[in-house]
């Protein structure tokens, strides 16, 4: 459970209250977004690849680059895992 003791991965929660069964969605999302290879291996060992893939597909916290990577890793059809931007038109602040 070395992964669950990483303060740099879970900086916003108290580590002693981080229950891996109760907060599996939060932990898996954080590992997929900010974890390293050892963290991912731990998650696969603890939760299983199918559970990780299921949570990835339901989550809306991933940016385009992360969606593309995990879609490729899990060998998924891009139409299932890459979500379009919620804002169709860019604001005036984004124009160059």
PDB file of C-alpha atoms in Angstrom:
ATOM      1  CA  UNK A   1       0.000   0.000   0.000  1.00  0.00           C
ATOM      2  CA  UNK A   2       2.962   2.290  -0.659  1.00  0.00           C
ATOM      3  CA  UNK A   3       0.906   4.107  -3.290  1.00  0.00           C
ATOM      4  CA  UNK A   4      -1.735   5.158  -0.774  1.00  0.00           C
ATOM      5  CA  UNK A   5       0.959   6.733   1.407  1.00  0.00           C
ATOM      6  CA  UNK A   6       2.191   9.149  -1.255  1.00  0.00           C
ATOM      7  CA  UNK A   7       1.471  12.639  -0.039  1.00  0.00           C
ATOM      8  CA  UNK A   8       2.365  14.103  -3.454  1.00  0.00           C
ATOM      9  CA  UNK A   9      -0.325  11.940  -5.096  1.00  0.00           C
ATOM     10  CA  UNK A  10      -3.036  12.530  -2.489  1.00  0.00           C
ATOM     11  CA  UNK A  11      -2.064  16.007  -1.286  1.00  0.00           C
ATOM     12  CA  UNK A  12      -5.620  17.126  -0.656  1.00  0.00           C
ATOM     13  CA  UNK A  13      -6.773  14.335   1.673  1.00  0.00           C
ATOM     14  CA  UNK A  14      -5.637  12.881   4.958  1.00  0.00           C
ATOM     15  CA  UNK A  15      -3.849   9.642   4.131  1.00  0.00           C
ATOM     16  CA  UNK A  16      -5.070   7.854   7.249  1.00  0.00           C
ATOM     17  CA  UNK A  17      -8.689   8.302   6.058  1.00  0.00           C
ATOM     18  CA  UNK A  18      -8.031   7.034   2.515  1.00  0.00           C
ATOM     19  CA  UNK A  19      -9.919   3.736   2.398  1.00  0.00           C
ATOM     20  CA  UNK A  20      -9.064   1.902  -0.867  1.00  0.00           C
ATOM     21  CA  UNK A  21     -12.386   0.069  -1.035  1.00  0.00           C
ATOM     22  CA  UNK A  22     -14.618   2.987  -0.133  1.00  0.00           C
ATOM     23  CA  UNK A  23     -12.854   5.568  -2.331  1.00  0.00           C
ATOM     24  CA  UNK A  24     -11.806   3.402  -5.275  1.00  0.00           C
ATOM     25  CA  UNK A  25     -13.141   5.811  -7.928  1.00  0.00           C
ATOM     26  CA  UNK A  26     -11.211   8.732  -6.447  1.00  0.00           C
ATOM     27  CA  UNK A  27      -8.013   6.689  -6.046  1.00  0.00           C
ATOM     28  CA  UNK A  28      -8.115   5.202  -9.546  1.00  0.00           C
ATOM     29  CA  UNK A  29      -8.812   8.571 -11.180  1.00  0.00           C
ATOM     30  CA  UNK A  30      -5.953  10.163  -9.269  1.00  0.00           C
ATOM     31  CA  UNK A  31      -3.555   7.368 -10.212  1.00  0.00           C
ATOM     32  CA  UNK A  32      -4.537   7.565 -13.888  1.00  0.00           C
ATOM     33  CA  UNK A  33      -4.122  11.342 -13.870  1.00  0.00           C
ATOM     34  CA  UNK A  34      -1.064  11.867 -11.667  1.00  0.00           C
ATOM     35  CA  UNK A  35       0.426   8.495 -10.766  1.00  0.00           C
ATOM     36  CA  UNK A  36       3.568   6.797 -11.998  1.00  0.00           C
ATOM     37  CA  UNK A  37       4.097   3.282 -13.311  1.00  0.00           C
ATOM     38  CA  UNK A  38       4.404   1.762  -9.828  1.00  0.00           C
ATOM     39  CA  UNK A  39       1.119   3.375  -8.793  1.00  0.00           C
ATOM     40  CA  UNK A  40      -0.604   1.999 -11.879  1.00  0.00           C
ATOM     41  CA  UNK A  41       0.801  -1.488 -11.255  1.00  0.00           C
ATOM     42  CA  UNK A  42      -0.502  -1.326  -7.700  1.00  0.00           C
ATOM     43  CA  UNK A  43      -3.948  -0.281  -8.940  1.00  0.00           C
ATOM     44  CA  UNK A  44      -4.051  -3.158 -11.441  1.00  0.00           C
ATOM     45  CA  UNK A  45      -3.029  -5.588  -8.708  1.00  0.00           C
ATOM     46  CA  UNK A  46      -5.514  -4.221  -6.161  1.00  0.00           C
ATOM     47  CA  UNK A  47      -8.533  -3.377  -8.350  1.00  0.00           C
ATOM     48  CA  UNK A  48      -7.970  -5.258 -11.590  1.00  0.00           C
ATOM     49  CA  UNK A  49      -7.705  -3.935 -15.123  1.00  0.00           C
ATOM     50  CA  UNK A  50     -11.437  -4.285 -15.839  1.00  0.00           C
ATOM     51  CA  UNK A  51     -12.423  -2.103 -12.861  1.00  0.00           C
ATOM     52  CA  UNK A  52      -9.873   0.531 -13.839  1.00  0.00           C
ATOM     53  CA  UNK A  53     -11.165   0.573 -17.410  1.00  0.00           C
ATOM     54  CA  UNK A  54     -14.765   0.827 -16.191  1.00  0.00           C
ATOM     55  CA  UNK A  55     -13.965   3.812 -13.977  1.00  0.00           C
ATOM     56  CA  UNK A  56     -11.975   5.473 -16.766  1.00  0.00           C
ATOM     57  CA  UNK A  57     -14.921   5.163 -19.161  1.00  0.00           C
ATOM     58  CA  UNK A  58     -17.352   6.699 -16.646  1.00  0.00           C
ATOM     59  CA  UNK A  59     -15.080   9.507 -15.486  1.00  0.00           C
ATOM     60  CA  UNK A  60     -15.200  13.034 -16.886  1.00  0.00           C
ATOM     61  CA  UNK A  61     -11.981  14.270 -15.275  1.00  0.00           C
ATOM     62  CA  UNK A  62      -9.525  13.486 -18.065  1.00  0.00           C
ATOM     63  CA  UNK A  63      -8.161  15.967 -20.572  1.00  0.00           C
ATOM     64  CA  UNK A  64      -7.912  15.091 -24.260  1.00  0.00           C
ATOM     65  CA  UNK A  65      -4.318  13.859 -24.065  1.00  0.00           C
ATOM     66  CA  UNK A  66      -5.064  11.568 -21.100  1.00  0.00           C
ATOM     67  CA  UNK A  67      -8.229  10.254 -22.751  1.00  0.00           C
ATOM     68  CA  UNK A  68      -6.271   9.443 -25.877  1.00  0.00           C
ATOM     69  CA  UNK A  69      -3.520   7.651 -23.954  1.00  0.00           C
ATOM     70  CA  UNK A  70      -5.808   5.490 -21.813  1.00  0.00           C
ATOM     71  CA  UNK A  71      -8.051   4.780 -24.792  1.00  0.00           C
ATOM     72  CA  UNK A  72      -4.985   3.467 -26.631  1.00  0.00           C
ATOM     73  CA  UNK A  73      -3.750   1.547 -23.565  1.00  0.00           C
ATOM     74  CA  UNK A  74      -7.073  -0.230 -23.000  1.00  0.00           C
ATOM     75  CA  UNK A  75      -7.478  -0.762 -26.759  1.00  0.00           C
ATOM     76  CA  UNK A  76     -10.833   1.019 -26.873  1.00  0.00           C
ATOM     77  CA  UNK A  77     -12.670   2.591 -29.761  1.00  0.00           C
ATOM     78  CA  UNK A  78     -12.007   6.337 -29.587  1.00  0.00           C
ATOM     79  CA  UNK A  79     -15.678   7.127 -29.991  1.00  0.00           C
ATOM     80  CA  UNK A  80     -16.314   5.418 -26.634  1.00  0.00           C
ATOM     81  CA  UNK A  81     -13.713   7.190 -24.591  1.00  0.00           C
ATOM     82  CA  UNK A  82     -12.911  10.578 -26.119  1.00  0.00           C
ATOM     83  CA  UNK A  83     -15.445  13.180 -25.123  1.00  0.00           C
ATOM     84  CA  UNK A  84     -15.916  16.415 -26.984  1.00  0.00           C
ATOM     85  CA  UNK A  85     -15.486  19.799 -25.370  1.00  0.00           C
ATOM     86  CA  UNK A  86     -18.557  21.054 -23.595  1.00  0.00           C
ATOM     87  CA  UNK A  87     -18.040  24.566 -24.952  1.00  0.00           C
ATOM     88  CA  UNK A  88     -18.637  24.786 -28.703  1.00  0.00           C
ATOM     89  CA  UNK A  89     -17.542  28.354 -29.223  1.00  0.00           C
ATOM     90  CA  UNK A  90     -14.385  29.750 -27.695  1.00  0.00           C
ATOM     91  CA  UNK A  91     -14.673  32.870 -25.634  1.00  0.00           C
ATOM     92  CA  UNK A  92     -13.057  36.131 -26.660  1.00  0.00           C
ATOM     93  CA  UNK A  93     -10.261  35.511 -24.161  1.00  0.00           C
ATOM     94  CA  UNK A  94      -9.045  32.480 -26.098  1.00  0.00           C
ATOM     95  CA  UNK A  95      -8.758  34.198 -29.475  1.00  0.00           C
ATOM     96  CA  UNK A  96      -5.309  35.068 -30.718  1.00  0.00           C
TER      97      UNK A  96
END
